[in-house]
């Protein structure tokens, strides 16, 4: 008989709240709401191969990307659950041009707003590679009781209250960070609950994996090319080069980096001067989580969390993961970068 008590996400968030006497429990409720939406998304992801949920939805999103039906379902589910939760004043999503204010009285009195990428890596859906939901939670800066404003969604990552992701992989896991710690919860399908499985996650100080779309190398500057050559040299502590792993799904590449250590990069290049990944619902939540786990995240010339956003869907270069590996990458790339 396994006597180890299962701690569900609900129980964990309530226990964490008890550490702050002035806490109202709204942040805990919001995390539970996100967990509920992702359990609903998970159900559809698991059967994606069985029903006609694959294939193109026909529409295209603000990024100009053709929307898969699962993308649309995930987006609509998160919006519906958060709108009905009364714990959220509004949302911004990779799939929506502008932010969405929830216009009922309860939502207007909420103190949090949420940004999300509802189904990151969706191009991997029909090859059964891991995909995920990424979320950021901020305290609103607009007055409580009024509709949320664009400024609520343009806060720097260093103002985040919580952030994390759900990975729909060989198991479904939610990993989220507050300023206190990073914790991982695995979905137990038999009871339909996320259960604490990875308490107090830390990113290893060192790793042996570098993760980048090396197919873009021809577009990198000299500094980055020099660093990639360094990764492939036999001069690492164990006398071997780093291993290269790249799934092409940020949540999957980041989850591996968090658990095993390593460095994940999506740098700027000659065709994407700001990189590809979105600051507010891909780079910032991952940077906040990785820093809370002891790793670091840079845009190449400073901390990602310090960027003051000017546009909702702006992009940022990202170098993120094990502290010593990111520092080494920045040392080499900045030392040998071509002058712009
Ligand atoms: P590329 C998926 O489309 C995504 O937004 C991230 O999940 C992933 O890290 C990146 O783009 C992959 O981009 O250009 O290597 O296919």
Coordinates of C-alpha atoms and ligand atoms in Angstrom, one line a residue:
X1 CA 0.0 0.0 0.0
X2 CA 1.6 3.3 -1.0
X3 CA 1.4 5.4 2.1
X4 CA 2.8 8.5 0.4
X5 CA 0.0 11.0 0.5
X6 CA -0.9 12.4 -2.9
X7 CA -0.9 16.2 -2.8
X8 CA -3.2 17.6 -5.5
X9 CA -2.6 21.0 -7.2
X10 CA -5.6 22.3 -5.3
X11 CA -4.2 21.2 -1.9
X12 CA -0.8 22.5 -2.8
X13 CA -1.9 25.9 -3.8
X14 CA -4.1 26.2 -0.7
X15 CA -1.1 25.2 1.5
X16 CA 1.1 27.7 -0.2
X17 CA -1.5 30.4 0.3
X18 CA -1.5 29.7 4.1
X19 CA 2.1 31.0 4.2
X20 CA 0.8 34.5 3.4
X21 CA -1.9 35.5 6.0
X22 CA -2.9 38.5 3.8
X23 CA -3.4 36.3 0.7
X24 CA -6.9 36.1 -0.5
X25 CA -6.5 32.8 -2.4
X26 CA -7.3 34.4 -5.8
X27 CA -3.9 33.4 -7.3
X28 CA -4.4 29.8 -6.1
X29 CA -7.9 29.8 -7.6
X30 CA -6.5 31.1 -10.9
X31 CA -3.9 28.4 -11.0
X32 CA -6.6 25.8 -10.4
X33 CA -8.7 27.4 -13.2
X34 CA -5.7 27.1 -15.6
X35 CA -5.3 23.5 -14.5
X36 CA -9.0 22.8 -15.3
X37 CA -8.7 24.3 -18.8
X38 CA -5.6 22.3 -19.5
X39 CA -7.2 19.1 -18.4
X40 CA -10.0 19.8 -20.9
X41 CA -7.4 20.6 -23.6
X42 CA -5.5 17.4 -22.7
X43 CA -8.6 15.3 -23.3
X44 CA -8.8 16.6 -26.9
X45 CA -5.1 16.3 -27.5
X46 CA -5.1 12.7 -26.4
X47 CA -7.8 11.8 -29.0
X48 CA -6.5 14.1 -31.7
X49 CA -5.4 11.2 -33.9
X50 CA -8.8 9.5 -33.6
X51 CA -11.2 12.2 -34.6
X52 CA -11.3 14.7 -37.3
X53 CA -9.8 17.3 -35.0
X54 CA -6.6 17.4 -37.0
X55 CA -6.3 19.2 -40.2
X56 CA -6.5 22.9 -40.8
X57 CA -9.2 25.0 -39.2
X58 CA -9.0 27.2 -42.2
X59 CA -8.5 30.4 -40.3
X60 CA -5.2 32.1 -39.7
X61 CA -4.1 33.8 -36.5
X62 CA -2.5 37.2 -35.9
X63 CA 0.8 35.6 -36.6
X64 CA -0.4 34.6 -40.0
X65 CA -0.1 31.0 -39.1
X66 CA -2.8 28.6 -40.3
X67 CA -4.8 27.6 -37.2
X68 CA -5.1 23.9 -36.4
X69 CA -8.5 23.0 -34.9
X70 CA -6.8 22.1 -31.6
X71 CA -5.3 25.6 -31.4
X72 CA -8.7 27.1 -31.7
X73 CA -10.2 24.7 -29.2
X74 CA -7.4 25.3 -26.7
X75 CA -7.7 29.1 -27.0
X76 CA -11.5 29.0 -26.7
X77 CA -11.4 26.7 -23.7
X78 CA -8.9 28.9 -21.8
X79 CA -10.9 32.0 -22.5
X80 CA -14.2 30.4 -21.4
X81 CA -12.8 28.9 -18.2
X82 CA -11.0 32.1 -17.2
X83 CA -14.0 34.3 -18.0
X84 CA -16.3 32.1 -15.9
X85 CA -13.7 31.9 -13.0
X86 CA -14.3 35.4 -11.6
X87 CA -10.6 35.3 -10.8
X88 CA -9.3 37.0 -13.9
X89 CA -10.0 40.5 -15.3
X90 CA -9.0 39.6 -18.9
X91 CA -6.6 37.7 -21.1
X92 CA -4.2 38.1 -24.0
X93 CA -3.4 35.2 -26.3
X94 CA -1.1 34.3 -29.2
X95 CA -4.3 33.5 -31.1
X96 CA -6.0 36.9 -30.5
X97 CA -5.0 40.2 -32.1
X98 CA -5.8 42.2 -29.0
X99 CA -6.4 41.6 -25.3
X100 CA -9.8 40.5 -24.2
X101 CA -11.5 42.2 -21.2
X102 CA -14.0 40.2 -19.2
X103 CA -16.9 42.6 -18.9
X104 CA -18.9 41.2 -16.0
X105 CA -18.8 42.8 -12.6
X106 CA -17.0 39.9 -10.9
X107 CA -14.2 39.8 -13.4
X108 CA -13.8 43.6 -13.3
X109 CA -13.1 43.2 -9.6
X110 CA -10.4 40.6 -10.2
X111 CA -6.8 41.7 -9.5
X112 CA -5.1 39.4 -12.0
X113 CA -4.7 39.1 -15.8
X114 CA -3.4 36.2 -17.8
X115 CA -1.5 35.9 -21.0
X116 CA -1.0 32.5 -22.7
X117 CA 0.1 30.6 -25.8
X118 CA -2.8 28.1 -25.7
X119 CA -1.1 25.3 -27.7
X120 CA 2.6 26.0 -28.3
X121 CA 4.3 23.8 -30.8
X122 CA 1.0 23.1 -32.6
X123 CA 2.8 22.3 -35.8
X124 CA 3.9 19.1 -34.1
X125 CA 0.3 18.0 -33.4
X126 CA 0.0 15.6 -36.3
X127 CA 3.4 14.0 -35.7
X128 CA 2.5 13.2 -32.1
X129 CA 5.4 15.3 -30.7
X130 CA 4.9 16.9 -27.3
X131 CA 3.1 20.2 -27.3
X132 CA 2.1 22.6 -24.5
X133 CA 0.2 25.5 -23.0
X134 CA 2.3 28.4 -21.6
X135 CA 0.9 31.0 -19.2
X136 CA 1.9 34.2 -17.4
X137 CA 0.0 35.7 -14.5
X138 CA 0.3 39.4 -13.6
X139 CA -1.3 41.6 -11.0
X140 CA -3.2 44.2 -13.0
X141 CA -2.0 47.8 -13.0
X142 CA -5.4 49.3 -14.0
X143 CA -7.8 50.2 -11.1
X144 CA -9.8 47.2 -9.8
X145 CA -13.5 47.5 -10.7
X146 CA -12.7 48.9 -14.1
X147 CA -12.1 47.1 -17.4
X148 CA -8.5 45.9 -17.8
X149 CA -6.4 47.9 -20.2
X150 CA -3.5 47.3 -22.6
X151 CA -1.0 48.5 -20.0
X152 CA -2.0 45.5 -17.8
X153 CA -0.6 43.2 -20.6
X154 CA 2.6 45.2 -21.3
X155 CA 4.3 44.7 -18.0
X156 CA 8.0 43.4 -17.9
X157 CA 8.6 39.8 -16.8
X158 CA 10.1 40.9 -13.5
X159 CA 6.5 41.9 -12.5
X160 CA 5.2 38.4 -12.9
X161 CA 3.3 36.9 -10.0
X162 CA 3.4 33.3 -11.4
X163 CA 4.1 31.6 -14.7
X164 CA 4.4 28.1 -16.1
X165 CA 3.4 25.6 -18.7
X166 CA 1.5 22.3 -19.2
X167 CA 3.3 19.8 -21.4
X168 CA 1.1 17.2 -23.2
X169 CA 3.7 14.5 -23.6
X170 CA 4.3 10.9 -22.5
X171 CA 2.5 12.2 -19.4
X172 CA 0.7 15.4 -18.9
X173 CA 2.5 17.7 -16.4
X174 CA 1.9 21.2 -15.1
X175 CA 5.0 23.1 -14.0
X176 CA 4.6 26.5 -12.5
X177 CA 6.7 29.0 -10.6
X178 CA 5.9 31.7 -8.1
X179 CA 8.7 33.8 -6.6
X180 CA 8.9 31.1 -3.9
X181 CA 9.6 28.0 -5.9
X182 CA 9.0 25.8 -9.0
X183 CA 6.9 22.7 -8.7
X184 CA 5.8 20.0 -11.1
X185 CA 2.4 18.2 -11.0
X186 CA 1.7 15.1 -13.0
X187 CA -1.9 14.4 -14.2
X188 CA -3.3 11.2 -12.6
X189 CA -6.0 10.3 -15.2
X190 CA -7.7 7.8 -12.8
X191 CA -8.7 10.7 -10.5
X192 CA -8.4 13.6 -13.0
X193 CA -6.1 15.5 -10.7
X194 CA -2.7 17.1 -11.2
X195 CA -0.6 15.6 -8.3
X196 CA 2.7 16.9 -6.9
X197 CA 5.4 14.8 -8.5
X198 CA 8.4 17.2 -8.8
X199 CA 8.6 19.4 -5.7
X200 CA 11.0 22.3 -5.6
X201 CA 12.4 21.8 -9.1
X202 CA 16.0 23.2 -9.7
X203 CA 17.7 23.6 -13.0
X204 CA 21.1 21.9 -12.9
X205 CA 24.0 24.4 -12.8
X206 CA 25.7 22.5 -15.6
X207 CA 24.4 20.4 -18.5
X208 CA 25.5 18.5 -21.6
X209 CA 22.8 19.4 -24.1
X210 CA 22.5 22.4 -26.4
X211 CA 19.2 23.0 -28.1
X212 CA 18.8 25.3 -31.2
X213 CA 17.5 25.0 -34.8
X214 CA 20.9 24.6 -36.3
X215 CA 19.3 24.7 -39.7
X216 CA 19.3 28.5 -39.3
X217 CA 23.1 28.6 -38.8
X218 CA 23.7 30.3 -42.2
X219 CA 21.8 33.3 -40.8
X220 CA 23.7 33.6 -37.5
X221 CA 26.3 36.1 -36.8
X222 CA 30.0 35.2 -36.3
X223 CA 29.7 35.1 -32.5
X224 CA 26.9 32.5 -32.5
X225 CA 28.7 30.4 -35.1
X226 CA 31.8 30.4 -32.9
X227 CA 29.7 29.3 -29.9
X228 CA 28.1 26.4 -32.0
X229 CA 31.6 25.3 -32.9
X230 CA 32.5 25.4 -29.2
X231 CA 29.5 23.1 -28.5
X232 CA 30.8 20.6 -31.0
X233 CA 34.3 20.5 -29.6
X234 CA 35.6 17.5 -27.5
X235 CA 36.7 19.9 -24.7
X236 CA 33.9 19.4 -22.2
X237 CA 34.4 18.1 -18.7
X238 CA 33.8 14.5 -19.9
X239 CA 36.1 15.0 -22.9
X240 CA 33.1 14.8 -25.3
X241 CA 31.2 17.5 -27.2
X242 CA 27.7 18.6 -26.0
X243 CA 24.8 16.6 -27.3
X244 CA 22.4 18.4 -29.6
X245 CA 18.6 18.0 -29.0
X246 CA 15.9 20.0 -30.7
X247 CA 12.2 19.0 -30.7
X248 CA 10.9 22.2 -32.2
X249 CA 8.3 22.6 -29.5
X250 CA 9.4 25.2 -26.9
X251 CA 7.6 23.6 -24.0
X252 CA 9.3 20.2 -24.7
X253 CA 12.7 21.7 -25.2
X254 CA 12.4 23.8 -22.1
X255 CA 11.0 21.0 -19.9
X256 CA 14.1 18.8 -20.8
X257 CA 16.4 21.8 -20.1
X258 CA 14.8 22.3 -16.7
X259 CA 15.0 18.7 -15.7
X260 CA 18.3 17.6 -17.2
X261 CA 20.1 21.0 -17.5
X262 CA 21.4 22.4 -20.8
X263 CA 20.9 25.5 -22.9
X264 CA 18.0 26.4 -25.2
X265 CA 18.4 29.1 -27.7
X266 CA 16.2 30.9 -30.3
X267 CA 18.6 33.8 -31.2
X268 CA 18.1 36.7 -33.6
X269 CA 19.3 36.0 -37.1
X270 CA 19.5 37.9 -40.4
X271 CA 15.9 37.1 -41.3
X272 CA 14.4 37.4 -37.7
X273 CA 16.2 40.4 -36.1
X274 CA 14.2 40.0 -32.9
X275 CA 14.2 36.2 -33.0
X276 CA 11.0 34.2 -33.4
X277 CA 9.6 33.5 -29.9
X278 CA 7.1 35.9 -28.4
X279 CA 8.1 37.9 -25.3
X280 CA 4.9 38.0 -23.3
X281 CA 3.7 34.4 -23.5
X282 CA 6.7 32.4 -24.5
X283 CA 10.0 34.0 -23.4
X284 CA 8.9 35.8 -20.2
X285 CA 7.0 32.9 -18.5
X286 CA 9.9 30.5 -19.3
X287 CA 12.5 33.1 -18.1
X288 CA 10.6 33.7 -14.9
X289 CA 10.3 29.9 -14.2
X290 CA 13.9 29.2 -15.1
X291 CA 15.3 31.9 -12.9
X292 CA 13.1 30.7 -10.0
X293 CA 14.7 27.3 -10.6
X294 CA 18.2 28.7 -10.4
X295 CA 18.8 29.0 -14.2
X296 CA 19.2 32.2 -16.2
X297 CA 17.5 33.7 -19.3
X298 CA 19.1 36.4 -21.5
X299 CA 18.1 38.1 -24.8
X300 CA 21.8 38.3 -25.6
X301 CA 22.5 41.6 -24.1
X302 CA 20.6 41.5 -20.8
X303 CA 18.0 39.8 -18.7
X304 CA 14.8 39.0 -20.6
X305 CA 12.7 39.8 -17.6
X306 CA 13.9 43.4 -17.7
X307 CA 12.5 44.1 -21.2
X308 CA 9.7 46.7 -21.0
X309 CA 7.2 45.5 -23.7
X310 CA 5.8 48.0 -26.2
X311 CA 3.7 45.6 -28.3
X312 CA 1.6 42.7 -27.2
X313 CA 3.1 40.2 -29.7
X314 CA 6.6 41.4 -29.8
X315 CA 9.4 38.9 -30.2
X316 CA 12.7 38.4 -28.3
X317 CA 15.9 36.4 -28.8
X318 CA 16.3 33.9 -26.0
X319 CA 19.3 32.1 -24.4
X320 CA 18.0 30.2 -21.4
X321 CA 18.9 27.3 -19.1
X322 CA 21.8 26.2 -16.9
X323 CA 23.5 29.2 -15.4
X324 CA 27.1 28.2 -16.3
X325 CA 26.1 27.2 -19.9
X326 CA 24.2 30.4 -20.6
X327 CA 27.0 32.5 -19.2
X328 CA 29.6 30.7 -21.4
X329 CA 27.4 31.1 -24.5
X330 CA 27.1 34.9 -23.9
X331 CA 30.8 35.2 -23.2
X332 CA 31.7 33.6 -26.5
X333 CA 28.9 35.2 -28.6
X334 CA 29.5 38.7 -27.3
X335 CA 33.2 38.4 -27.5
X336 CA 33.1 37.4 -31.1
X337 CA 29.9 39.0 -32.3
X338 CA 30.2 40.9 -35.6
X339 CA 29.6 44.6 -35.1
X340 CA 26.1 45.3 -36.4
Ligands
LIG1 P1 11.4 26.6 -35.7 C1 6.6 26.3 -32.4 O1 6.1 26.7 -33.6 C2 7.5 27.4 -31.8 O2 6.7 28.6 -31.6 C3 8.1 27.0 -30.5 O3 7.4 26.1 -29.8 C4 9.4 26.3 -31.0 O4 10.5 26.4 -30.0 C5 9.8 27.2 -32.2 O5 8.5 27.7 -32.7 C6 10.3 26.3 -33.3 O6 10.7 27.2 -34.4 O7 11.7 27.8 -36.5 O8 12.7 26.0 -35.2 O9 10.5 25.6 -36.3

